[in-house]
Coordinates of C-alpha atoms and ligand atoms in Angstrom, one line a residue:
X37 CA 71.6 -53.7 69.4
X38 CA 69.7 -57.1 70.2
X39 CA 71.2 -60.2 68.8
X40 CA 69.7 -61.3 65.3
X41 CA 68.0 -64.5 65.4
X42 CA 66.3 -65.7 62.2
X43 CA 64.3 -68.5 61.7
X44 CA 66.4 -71.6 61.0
X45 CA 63.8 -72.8 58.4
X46 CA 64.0 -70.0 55.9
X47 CA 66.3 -70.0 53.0
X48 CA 70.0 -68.8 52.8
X49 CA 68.5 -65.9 50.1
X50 CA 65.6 -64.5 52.5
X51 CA 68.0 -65.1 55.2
X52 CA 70.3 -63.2 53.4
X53 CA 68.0 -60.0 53.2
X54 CA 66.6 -60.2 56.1
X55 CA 70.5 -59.9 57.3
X56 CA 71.5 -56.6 55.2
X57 CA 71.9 -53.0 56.4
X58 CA 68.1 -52.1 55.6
X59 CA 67.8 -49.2 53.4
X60 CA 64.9 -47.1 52.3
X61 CA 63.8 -46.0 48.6
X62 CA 63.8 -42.4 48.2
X63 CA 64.5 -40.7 45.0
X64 CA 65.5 -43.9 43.1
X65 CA 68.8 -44.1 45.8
X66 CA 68.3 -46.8 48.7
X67 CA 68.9 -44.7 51.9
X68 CA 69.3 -44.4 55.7
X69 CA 67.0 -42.6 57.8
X70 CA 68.8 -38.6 58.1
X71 CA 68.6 -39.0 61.7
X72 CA 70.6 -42.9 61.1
X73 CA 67.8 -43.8 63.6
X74 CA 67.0 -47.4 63.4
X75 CA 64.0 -49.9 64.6
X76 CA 63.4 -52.9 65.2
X77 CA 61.5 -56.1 63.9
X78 CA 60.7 -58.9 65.7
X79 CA 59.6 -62.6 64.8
X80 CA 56.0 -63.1 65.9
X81 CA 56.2 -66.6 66.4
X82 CA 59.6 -66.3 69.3
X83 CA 59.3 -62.2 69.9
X84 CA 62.9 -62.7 68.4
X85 CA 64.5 -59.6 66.9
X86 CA 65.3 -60.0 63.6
X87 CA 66.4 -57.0 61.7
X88 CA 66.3 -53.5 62.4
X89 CA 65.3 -50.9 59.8
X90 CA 65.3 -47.2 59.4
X91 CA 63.1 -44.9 61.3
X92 CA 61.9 -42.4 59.4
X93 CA 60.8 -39.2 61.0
X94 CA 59.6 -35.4 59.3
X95 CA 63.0 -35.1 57.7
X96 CA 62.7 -38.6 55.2
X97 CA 59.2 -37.7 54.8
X98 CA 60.0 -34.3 53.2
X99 CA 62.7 -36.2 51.6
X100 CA 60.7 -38.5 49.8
X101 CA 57.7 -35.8 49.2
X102 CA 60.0 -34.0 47.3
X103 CA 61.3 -36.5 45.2
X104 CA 57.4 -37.6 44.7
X105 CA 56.4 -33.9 43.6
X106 CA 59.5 -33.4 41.3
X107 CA 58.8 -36.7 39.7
X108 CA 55.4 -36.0 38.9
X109 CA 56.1 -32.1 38.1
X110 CA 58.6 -33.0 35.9
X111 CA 55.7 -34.5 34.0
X112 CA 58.1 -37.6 32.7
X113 CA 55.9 -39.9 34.3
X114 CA 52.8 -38.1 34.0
X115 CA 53.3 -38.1 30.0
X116 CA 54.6 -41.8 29.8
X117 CA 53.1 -43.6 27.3
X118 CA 50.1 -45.4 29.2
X119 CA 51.3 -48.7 27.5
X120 CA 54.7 -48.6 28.9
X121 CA 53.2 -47.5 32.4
X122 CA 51.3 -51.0 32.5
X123 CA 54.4 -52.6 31.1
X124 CA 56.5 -51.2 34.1
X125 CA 53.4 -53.1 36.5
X126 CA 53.5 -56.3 34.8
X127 CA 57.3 -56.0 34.9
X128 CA 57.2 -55.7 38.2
X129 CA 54.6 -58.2 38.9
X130 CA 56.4 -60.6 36.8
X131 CA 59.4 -60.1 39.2
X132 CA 57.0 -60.5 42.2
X133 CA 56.7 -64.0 40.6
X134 CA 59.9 -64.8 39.8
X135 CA 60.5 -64.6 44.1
X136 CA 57.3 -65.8 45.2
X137 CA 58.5 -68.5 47.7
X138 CA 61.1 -65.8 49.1
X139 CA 58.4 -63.3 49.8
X140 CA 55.8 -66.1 51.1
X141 CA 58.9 -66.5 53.9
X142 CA 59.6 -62.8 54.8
X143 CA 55.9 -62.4 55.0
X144 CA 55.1 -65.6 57.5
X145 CA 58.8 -64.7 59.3
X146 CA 57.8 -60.9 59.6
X147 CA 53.8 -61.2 60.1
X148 CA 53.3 -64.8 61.7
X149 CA 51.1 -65.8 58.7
X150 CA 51.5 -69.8 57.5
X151 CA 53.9 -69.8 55.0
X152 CA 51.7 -72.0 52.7
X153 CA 49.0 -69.6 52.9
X154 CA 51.1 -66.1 52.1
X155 CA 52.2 -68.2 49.0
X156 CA 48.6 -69.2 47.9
X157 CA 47.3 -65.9 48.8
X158 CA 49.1 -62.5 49.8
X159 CA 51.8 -63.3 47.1
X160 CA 49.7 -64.4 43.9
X161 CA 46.8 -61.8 44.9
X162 CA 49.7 -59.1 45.2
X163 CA 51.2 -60.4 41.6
X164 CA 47.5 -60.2 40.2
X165 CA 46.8 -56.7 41.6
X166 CA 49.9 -55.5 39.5
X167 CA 48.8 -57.1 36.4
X168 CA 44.9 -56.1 37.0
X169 CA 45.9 -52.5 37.5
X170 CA 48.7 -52.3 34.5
X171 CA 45.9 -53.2 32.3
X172 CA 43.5 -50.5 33.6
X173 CA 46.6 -47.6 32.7
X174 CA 45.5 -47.8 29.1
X175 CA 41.6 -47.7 29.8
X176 CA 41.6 -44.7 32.0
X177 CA 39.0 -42.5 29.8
X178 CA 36.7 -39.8 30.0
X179 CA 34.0 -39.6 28.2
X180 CA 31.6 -36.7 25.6
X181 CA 28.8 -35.1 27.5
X182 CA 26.1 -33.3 25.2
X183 CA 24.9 -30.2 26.8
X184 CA 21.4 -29.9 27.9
X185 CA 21.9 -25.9 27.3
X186 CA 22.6 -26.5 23.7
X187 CA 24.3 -27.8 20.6
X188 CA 26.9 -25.5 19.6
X189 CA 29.4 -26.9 22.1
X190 CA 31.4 -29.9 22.0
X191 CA 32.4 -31.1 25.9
X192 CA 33.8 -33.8 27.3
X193 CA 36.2 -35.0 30.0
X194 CA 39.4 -36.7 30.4
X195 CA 40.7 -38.1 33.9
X196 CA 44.1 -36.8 34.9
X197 CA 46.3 -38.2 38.0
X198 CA 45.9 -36.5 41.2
X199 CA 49.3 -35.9 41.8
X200 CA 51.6 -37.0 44.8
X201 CA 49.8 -39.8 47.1
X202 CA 50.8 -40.5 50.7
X203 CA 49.9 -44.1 51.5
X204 CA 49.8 -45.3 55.0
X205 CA 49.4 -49.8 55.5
X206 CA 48.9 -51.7 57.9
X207 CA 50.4 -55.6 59.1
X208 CA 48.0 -57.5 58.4
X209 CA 48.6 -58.2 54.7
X210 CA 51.8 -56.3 54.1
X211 CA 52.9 -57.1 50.6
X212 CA 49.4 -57.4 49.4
X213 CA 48.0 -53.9 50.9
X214 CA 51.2 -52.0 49.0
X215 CA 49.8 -53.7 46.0
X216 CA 46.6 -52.3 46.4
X217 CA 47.9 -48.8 47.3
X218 CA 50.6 -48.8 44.7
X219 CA 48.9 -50.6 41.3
X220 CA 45.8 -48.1 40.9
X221 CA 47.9 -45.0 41.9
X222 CA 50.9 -45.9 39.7
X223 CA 47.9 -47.1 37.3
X224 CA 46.9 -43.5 37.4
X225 CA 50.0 -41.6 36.7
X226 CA 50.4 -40.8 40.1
X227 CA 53.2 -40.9 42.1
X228 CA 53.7 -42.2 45.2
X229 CA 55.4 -41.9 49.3
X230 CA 54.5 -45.6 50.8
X231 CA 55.0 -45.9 54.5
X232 CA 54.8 -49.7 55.4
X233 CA 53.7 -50.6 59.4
X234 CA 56.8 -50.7 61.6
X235 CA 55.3 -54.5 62.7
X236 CA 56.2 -55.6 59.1
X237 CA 58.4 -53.9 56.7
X238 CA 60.4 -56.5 55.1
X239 CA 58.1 -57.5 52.2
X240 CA 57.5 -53.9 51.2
X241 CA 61.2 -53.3 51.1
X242 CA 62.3 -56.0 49.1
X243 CA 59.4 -55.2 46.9
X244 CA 61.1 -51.4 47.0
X245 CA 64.6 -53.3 45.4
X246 CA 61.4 -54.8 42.8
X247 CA 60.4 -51.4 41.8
X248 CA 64.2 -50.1 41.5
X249 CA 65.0 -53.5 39.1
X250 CA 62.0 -52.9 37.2
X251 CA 62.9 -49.5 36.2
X252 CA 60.7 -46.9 37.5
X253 CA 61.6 -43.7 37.3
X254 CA 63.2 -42.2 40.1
X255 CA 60.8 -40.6 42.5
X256 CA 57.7 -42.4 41.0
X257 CA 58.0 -44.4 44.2
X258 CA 59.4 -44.0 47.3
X259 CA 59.1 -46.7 50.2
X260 CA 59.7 -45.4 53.8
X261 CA 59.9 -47.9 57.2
X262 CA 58.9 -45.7 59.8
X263 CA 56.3 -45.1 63.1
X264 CA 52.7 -43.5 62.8
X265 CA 53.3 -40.7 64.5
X266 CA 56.8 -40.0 63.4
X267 CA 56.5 -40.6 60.1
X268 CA 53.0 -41.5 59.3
X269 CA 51.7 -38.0 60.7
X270 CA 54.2 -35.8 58.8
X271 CA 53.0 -37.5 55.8
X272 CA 49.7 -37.2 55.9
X273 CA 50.1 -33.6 56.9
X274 CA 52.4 -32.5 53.8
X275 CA 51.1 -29.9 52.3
X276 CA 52.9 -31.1 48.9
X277 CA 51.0 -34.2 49.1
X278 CA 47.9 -34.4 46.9
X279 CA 45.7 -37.1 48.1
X280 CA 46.4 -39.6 51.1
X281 CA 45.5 -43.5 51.3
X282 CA 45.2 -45.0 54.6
X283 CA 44.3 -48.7 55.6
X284 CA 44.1 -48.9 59.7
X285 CA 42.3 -48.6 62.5
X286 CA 39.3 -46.4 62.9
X287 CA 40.5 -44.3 65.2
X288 CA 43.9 -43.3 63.0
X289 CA 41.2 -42.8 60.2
X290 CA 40.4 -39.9 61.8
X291 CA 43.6 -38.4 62.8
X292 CA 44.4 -38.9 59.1
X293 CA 41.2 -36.7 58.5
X294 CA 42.2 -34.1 60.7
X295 CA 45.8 -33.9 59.3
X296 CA 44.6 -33.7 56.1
X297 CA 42.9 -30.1 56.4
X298 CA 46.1 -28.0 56.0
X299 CA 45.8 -28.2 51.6
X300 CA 42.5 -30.2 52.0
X301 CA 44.3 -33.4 50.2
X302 CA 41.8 -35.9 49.3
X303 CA 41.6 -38.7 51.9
X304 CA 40.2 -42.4 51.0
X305 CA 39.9 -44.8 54.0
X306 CA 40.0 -48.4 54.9
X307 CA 38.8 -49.0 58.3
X308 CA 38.0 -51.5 60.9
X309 CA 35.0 -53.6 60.8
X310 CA 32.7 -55.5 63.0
X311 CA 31.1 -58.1 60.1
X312 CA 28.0 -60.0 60.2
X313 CA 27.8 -63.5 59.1
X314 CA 24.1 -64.6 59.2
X315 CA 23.1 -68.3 58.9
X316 CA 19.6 -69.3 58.1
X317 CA 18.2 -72.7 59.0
X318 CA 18.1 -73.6 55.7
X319 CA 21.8 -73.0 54.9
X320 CA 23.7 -75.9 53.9
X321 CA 25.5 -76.5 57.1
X322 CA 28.8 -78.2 56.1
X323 CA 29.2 -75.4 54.2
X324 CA 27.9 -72.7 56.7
X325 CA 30.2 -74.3 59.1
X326 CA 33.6 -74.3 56.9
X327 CA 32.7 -70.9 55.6
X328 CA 31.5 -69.0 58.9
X329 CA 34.6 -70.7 60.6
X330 CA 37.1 -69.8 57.6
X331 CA 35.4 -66.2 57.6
X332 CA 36.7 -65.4 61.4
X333 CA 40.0 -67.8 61.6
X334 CA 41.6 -67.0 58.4
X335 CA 44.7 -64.7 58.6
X336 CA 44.0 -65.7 62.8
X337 CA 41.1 -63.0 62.6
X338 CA 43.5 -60.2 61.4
X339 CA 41.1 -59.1 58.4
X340 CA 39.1 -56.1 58.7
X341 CA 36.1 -58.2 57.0
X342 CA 36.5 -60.8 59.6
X343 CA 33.1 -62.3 60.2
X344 CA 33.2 -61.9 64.1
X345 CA 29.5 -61.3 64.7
X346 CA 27.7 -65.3 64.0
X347 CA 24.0 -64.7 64.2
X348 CA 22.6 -68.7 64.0
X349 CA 18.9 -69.7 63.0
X350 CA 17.8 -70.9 66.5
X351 CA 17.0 -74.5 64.7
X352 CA 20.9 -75.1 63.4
X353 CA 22.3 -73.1 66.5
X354 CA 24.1 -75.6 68.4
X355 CA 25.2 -78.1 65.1
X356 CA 26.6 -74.6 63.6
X357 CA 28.6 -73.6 67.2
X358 CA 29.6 -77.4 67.5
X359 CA 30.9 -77.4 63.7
X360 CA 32.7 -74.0 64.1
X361 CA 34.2 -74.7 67.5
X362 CA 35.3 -78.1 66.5
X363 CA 37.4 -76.3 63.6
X364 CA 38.8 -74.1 66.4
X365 CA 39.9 -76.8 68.5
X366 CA 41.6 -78.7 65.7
X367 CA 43.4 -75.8 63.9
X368 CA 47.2 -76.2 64.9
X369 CA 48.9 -73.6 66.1
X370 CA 52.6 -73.3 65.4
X371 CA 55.2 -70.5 63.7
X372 CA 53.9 -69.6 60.2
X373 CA 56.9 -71.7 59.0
X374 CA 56.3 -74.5 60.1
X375 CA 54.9 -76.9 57.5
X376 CA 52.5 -78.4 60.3
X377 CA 51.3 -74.5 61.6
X378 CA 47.5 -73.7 60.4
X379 CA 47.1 -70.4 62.2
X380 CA 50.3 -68.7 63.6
X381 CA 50.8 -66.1 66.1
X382 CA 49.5 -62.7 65.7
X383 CA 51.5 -59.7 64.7
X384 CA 52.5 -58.3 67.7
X385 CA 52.8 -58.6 71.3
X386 CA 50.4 -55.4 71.7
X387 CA 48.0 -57.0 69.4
X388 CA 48.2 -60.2 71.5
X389 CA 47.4 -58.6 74.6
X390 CA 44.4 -56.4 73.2
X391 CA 43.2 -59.3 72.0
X392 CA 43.0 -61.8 74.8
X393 CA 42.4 -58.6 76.8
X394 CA 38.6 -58.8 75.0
X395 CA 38.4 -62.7 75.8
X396 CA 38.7 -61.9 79.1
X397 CA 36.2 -59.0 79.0
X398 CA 33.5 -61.7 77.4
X399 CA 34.2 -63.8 80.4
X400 CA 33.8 -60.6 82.5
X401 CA 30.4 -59.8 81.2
X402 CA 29.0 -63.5 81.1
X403 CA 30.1 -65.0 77.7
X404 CA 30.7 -68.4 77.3
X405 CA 33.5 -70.5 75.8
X406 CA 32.4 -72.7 73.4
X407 CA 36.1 -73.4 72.3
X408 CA 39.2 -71.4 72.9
X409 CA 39.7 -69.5 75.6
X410 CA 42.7 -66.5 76.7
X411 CA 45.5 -69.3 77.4
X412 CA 47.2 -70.5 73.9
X413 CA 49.3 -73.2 75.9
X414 CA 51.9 -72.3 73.7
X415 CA 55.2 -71.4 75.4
X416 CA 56.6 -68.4 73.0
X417 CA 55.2 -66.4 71.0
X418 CA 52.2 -64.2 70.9
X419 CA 49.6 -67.0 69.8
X420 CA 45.9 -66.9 70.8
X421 CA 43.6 -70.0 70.3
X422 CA 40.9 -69.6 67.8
X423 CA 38.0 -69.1 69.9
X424 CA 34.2 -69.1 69.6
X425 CA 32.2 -66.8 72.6
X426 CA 28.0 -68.3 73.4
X427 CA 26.1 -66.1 75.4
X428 CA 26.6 -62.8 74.3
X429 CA 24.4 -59.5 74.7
X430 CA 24.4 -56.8 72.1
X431 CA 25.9 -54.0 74.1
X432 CA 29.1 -56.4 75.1
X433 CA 32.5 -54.7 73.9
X434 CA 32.9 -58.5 72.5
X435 CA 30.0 -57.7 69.9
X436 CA 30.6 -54.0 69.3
X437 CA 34.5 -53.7 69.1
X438 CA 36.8 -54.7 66.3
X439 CA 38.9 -57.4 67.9
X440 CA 41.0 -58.2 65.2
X441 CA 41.8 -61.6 66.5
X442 CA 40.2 -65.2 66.0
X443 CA 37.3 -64.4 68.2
X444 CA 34.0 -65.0 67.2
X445 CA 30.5 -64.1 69.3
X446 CA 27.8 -66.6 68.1
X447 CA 24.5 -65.6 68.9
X448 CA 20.9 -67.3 67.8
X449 CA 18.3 -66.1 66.3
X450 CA 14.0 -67.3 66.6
X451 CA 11.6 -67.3 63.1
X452 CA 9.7 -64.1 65.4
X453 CA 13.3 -62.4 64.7
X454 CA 13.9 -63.4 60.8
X455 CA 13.0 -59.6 60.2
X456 CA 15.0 -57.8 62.5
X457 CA 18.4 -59.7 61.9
X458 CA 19.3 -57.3 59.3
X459 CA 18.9 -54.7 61.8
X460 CA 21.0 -56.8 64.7
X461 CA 23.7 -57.3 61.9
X462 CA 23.4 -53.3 60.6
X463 CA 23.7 -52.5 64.3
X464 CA 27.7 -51.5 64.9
X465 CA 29.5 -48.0 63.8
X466 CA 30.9 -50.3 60.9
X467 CA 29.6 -51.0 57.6
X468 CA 32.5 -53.3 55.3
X469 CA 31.7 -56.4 55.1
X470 CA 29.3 -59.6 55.9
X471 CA 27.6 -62.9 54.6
X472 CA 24.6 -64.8 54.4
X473 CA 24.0 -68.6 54.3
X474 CA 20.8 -69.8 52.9
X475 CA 19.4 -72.2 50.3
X476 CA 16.8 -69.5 49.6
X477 CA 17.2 -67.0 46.8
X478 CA 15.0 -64.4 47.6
X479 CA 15.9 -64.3 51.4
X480 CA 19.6 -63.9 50.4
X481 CA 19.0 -61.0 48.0
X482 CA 16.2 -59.3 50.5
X483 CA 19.2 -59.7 53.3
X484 CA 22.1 -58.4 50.9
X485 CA 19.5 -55.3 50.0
X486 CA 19.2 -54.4 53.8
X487 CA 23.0 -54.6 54.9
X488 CA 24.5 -51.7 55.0
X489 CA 28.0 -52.7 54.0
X490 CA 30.4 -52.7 51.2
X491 CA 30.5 -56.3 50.9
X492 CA 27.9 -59.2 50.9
X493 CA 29.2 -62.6 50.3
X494 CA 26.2 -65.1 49.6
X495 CA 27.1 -68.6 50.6
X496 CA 30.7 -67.4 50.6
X497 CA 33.1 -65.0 52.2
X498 CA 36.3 -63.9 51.9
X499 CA 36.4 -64.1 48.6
X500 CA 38.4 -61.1 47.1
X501 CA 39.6 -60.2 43.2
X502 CA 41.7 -57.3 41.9
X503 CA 38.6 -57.1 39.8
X504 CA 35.9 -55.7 42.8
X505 CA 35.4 -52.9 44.4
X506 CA 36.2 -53.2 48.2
X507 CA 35.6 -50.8 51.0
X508 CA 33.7 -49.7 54.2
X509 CA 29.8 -47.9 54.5
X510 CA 29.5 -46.1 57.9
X511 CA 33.0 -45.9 59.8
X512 CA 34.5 -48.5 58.0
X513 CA 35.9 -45.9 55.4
X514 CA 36.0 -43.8 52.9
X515 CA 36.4 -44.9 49.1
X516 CA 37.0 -48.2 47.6
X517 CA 40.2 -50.2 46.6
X518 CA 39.9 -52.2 43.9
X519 CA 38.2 -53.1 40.5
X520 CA 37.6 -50.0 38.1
X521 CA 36.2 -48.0 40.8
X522 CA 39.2 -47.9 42.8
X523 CA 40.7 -45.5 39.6
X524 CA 38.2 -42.6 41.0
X525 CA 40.8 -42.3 44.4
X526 CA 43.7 -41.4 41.9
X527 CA 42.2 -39.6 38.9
X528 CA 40.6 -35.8 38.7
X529 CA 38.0 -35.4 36.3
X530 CA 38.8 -32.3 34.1
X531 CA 35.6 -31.1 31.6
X532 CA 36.7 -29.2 28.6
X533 CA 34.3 -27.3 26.5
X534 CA 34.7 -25.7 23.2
X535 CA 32.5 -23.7 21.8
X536 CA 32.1 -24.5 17.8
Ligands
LIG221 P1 46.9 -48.3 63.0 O1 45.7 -47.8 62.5 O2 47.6 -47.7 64.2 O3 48.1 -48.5 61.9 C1 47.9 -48.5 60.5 C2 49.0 -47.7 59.9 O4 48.8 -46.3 60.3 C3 50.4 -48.1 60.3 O5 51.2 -47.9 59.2 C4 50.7 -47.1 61.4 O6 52.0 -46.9 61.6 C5 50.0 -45.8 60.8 N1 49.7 -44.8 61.8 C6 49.6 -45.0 63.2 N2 49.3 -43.8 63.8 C7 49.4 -42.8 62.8 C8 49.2 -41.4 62.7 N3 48.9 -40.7 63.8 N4 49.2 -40.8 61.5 C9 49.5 -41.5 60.4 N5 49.7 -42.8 60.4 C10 49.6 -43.5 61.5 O7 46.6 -49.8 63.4 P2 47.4 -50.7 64.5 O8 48.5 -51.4 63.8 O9 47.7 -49.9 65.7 O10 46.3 -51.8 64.9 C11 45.3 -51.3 65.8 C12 43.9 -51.8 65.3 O11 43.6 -51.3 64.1 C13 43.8 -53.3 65.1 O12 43.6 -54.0 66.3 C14 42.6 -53.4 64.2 O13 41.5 -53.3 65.0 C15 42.8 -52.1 63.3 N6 43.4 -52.4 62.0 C16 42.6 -52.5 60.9 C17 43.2 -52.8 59.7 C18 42.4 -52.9 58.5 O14 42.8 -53.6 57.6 N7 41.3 -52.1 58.3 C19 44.6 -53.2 59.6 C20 45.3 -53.1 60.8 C21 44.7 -52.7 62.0 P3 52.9 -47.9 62.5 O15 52.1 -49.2 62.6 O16 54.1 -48.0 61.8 O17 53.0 -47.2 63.8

């Protein structure tokens, strides 16, 4: 076993977890993987190791689906009083509170992110999704339908859980992606197997010892720390689960499909994206310029809303490129926690070479580097400099591939064009998210008509709330997380009629 080195800047208590025998939740008990198999998890900012935690393969999955199915055939759970199944939420998210700053560490140790930032935002967001979702468990309704065949019936619906969900997240927001997996489904009455990304699976555990202090039940959730294919697979395969949620890469998206047939479980999806942000010459630029650069560089490009694709009003072209590669150059680099760091390194030594591989394949194929570049200058860790790519062409891998890195390909657009930009910015296998700048009402509404996209952020982007519905058009998923809507991936719609 490698030698445990954990950042000297984090506190004796998250040291202190980060430092004990790792243990699953499965069936209320904290557990080993059957095979004793562990993994482990590395510091992005050294490549350190710095814990290693079980690897779940088939045999923990069928573990925890059991214990899922019992606990929601057992019908405790199911028949809780909706009141006291928000209560559990809020108890949980109040506990999420009570630990914020030691979560805001594990999360920048474990994912790279500045610490300052997990605490303003994957923490508190995480805390609010609990609370947003425990209010919804009491408001889950159906509603009375009058027949058009006639009066002599009374019919209506109610909304029941869909049973055991398999949920599947990704690194990039760890703590707050089990939030939005676990607060609708929980929400719902459903009950739940959570398999965290091997990259980052200390949040989700702790918030595992969360769920056991808070009292749910045992077997309303079960957190596993496993690999896609060993564990991820068999879970999304289990014929006893219900309904799978899966946040990823396109590609797994469709695996997850395909594993799915065997009891046709219901599948929602949260893919990749390629996003448009479109600035018109009459945007105000200072705040085109934060916005656009803030849309690609926040969470170092590791969002799958990221606005990678610029397109820039010929007219504010260079001032806009100038503006948003001058953020670039200034942004600090350094591990999340350090006070000083404004971008940290990215997740993962694979992730770091994919995506400097795709600066290098702009440079290839005749891009330009306005700032930036494939070298970070930095001497450990798997950082990448925030970088803006001029001189792009449509078909470039740069402008049609998610890079999921601070890498942005700015490209101008003439008056002649104004029309087709909503095509240029339509034109990718993804449809999740984008944003407009413009002083000019009608223009912004005509654009956000023609997107095809889940999300359009007017003057704006980024901006997220437990309270709207988020999610992918085209390849960019199935479903959305989120707001009221996001209660349709865990509930079935029965229809009673009597006949009076
Ligand atoms: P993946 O899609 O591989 O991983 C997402 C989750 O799926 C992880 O928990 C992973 O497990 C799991 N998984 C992997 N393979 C399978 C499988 N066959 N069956 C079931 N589950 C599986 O993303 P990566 O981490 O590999 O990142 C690759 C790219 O995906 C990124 O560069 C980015 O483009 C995109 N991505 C998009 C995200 C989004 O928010 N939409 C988030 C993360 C990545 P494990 O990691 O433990 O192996």
């Amino acid at each position: 076993m490698a030698t445990i080195a954990i950042d000297p800047r984090v506190s004796s208590r998250t040291a202190g977890f980060v430092s004990t025998d790792h243990r699953m939740l499965v069936d209320g008990r904290f557990v080993k993987a059957a095979s004793g198999k562990t993994f482990p998890v590395y510091n992005p900012a050294t490549g350190d190791v710095i814990a290693h935690v079980p690897e779940a393969e088939a045999e923990d999955v069928n573990r925890a689906v059991l214990a899922a199915r019992r606990a929601f055939d057992d019908g405790a759970w199911v028949r809780m009083a909706p009141s006291e199944r928000g209560r559990l939420l809020w108890k949980l998210a109040d506990l999420l509170e009570k630990n914020l700053d030691e979560f805001a560490e594990l999360e920048s140790l474990d994912n790279g992110k500045p610490f300052a930032i997990a605490r303003v935002a994957d923490v508190p967001y995480s805390v609010d999704m609990f609370r947003y979702m425990g209010g919804w468990a009491t408001k889950i309704t159906g509603s009375t339908i009058p027949l058009s065949c006639g009066y002599d019936f009374h019919s209506y619906t109610v909304r029941e859980p869909v049973g055991v969900v398999g949920q599947i997240i990704p690194w990039n927001f760890p703590l707050l992606m089990a939030a939005w997996k676990l607060a609708p489904a929980l929400a719902c009455g459903c009950t739940v197997v959570l398999k965290l990304a091997e990259q980052t699976p200390l949040t989700g555990l702790r918030l595992a010892q969360l769920i056991d202090e808070a009292g749910f039940p045992p077997g309303v959730v079960n957190v596993l720390t496993g690999y896609g294919e060993g564990a991820g697979a068999p879970l999304a395969a289990h014929d006893m689960v219900d309904k799978v949620a899966f946040t990823g890469s396109t590609e797994v998206g469709k695996l997850i499909v395909k594993a799915a047939t065997g009891n046709l479980k219901k599948v929602t999806l949260e893919l990749g994206g390629k996003s448009p942000a479109i600035v018109f010459a009459d945007a105000k630029l200072e705040q085109a310029v934060a916005g656009t650069a803030s849309a690609i560089f926040f969470n170092h490009g590791q969002c799958c809303c990221a606005g990678s694709r610029l397109y820039v009003h010929e007219k504010v072209f260079d001032q806009v490129v100038e503006g948003v590669g001058k953020i670039a150059e200034d942004i600090k680099l350094a591990p999340g926690l350090d006070p000083s760091s404004q971008m940290g390194p990215l997740v993962s030594d694979e992730q770091y070479r994919k995506v400097v591989g795709y600066i290098e394949s702009g440079i290839a194929e005749g891009a330009q580097v306005a700032a930036g570049g494939p070298v970070s200058g930095m001497e450990r860790g798997w950082f990448v400099r925030p970088t803006v790519l001029t001189n792009t062409n449509p078909r470039m891998k740069v402008v049609q591939e998610e890079i999921f890195g601070p890498v942005v390909c700015a490209v101008p657009f003439s008056d002649a064009e104004i029309d087709k930009i909503i095509q240029r910015a339509n034109d990718t296998v993804y449809g999740l998210a984008s944003s407009v700048w413009t002083q000019n009402l009608s223009l912004a509404h005509k654009v956000a008509r023609g997107i095809r996209a889940g999300t359009v952020w007017v003057n704006c982007h980024n901006v997220f709330d437990a309270s709207l519905p988020f999610g992918g058009y085209k390849q960019s998923g199935w479903g959305r997380e989120m707001g009221e809507q996001v209660l349709n991936n865990y509930t079935e719609t029965k229809a009673v009629t009597v006949a009076l």
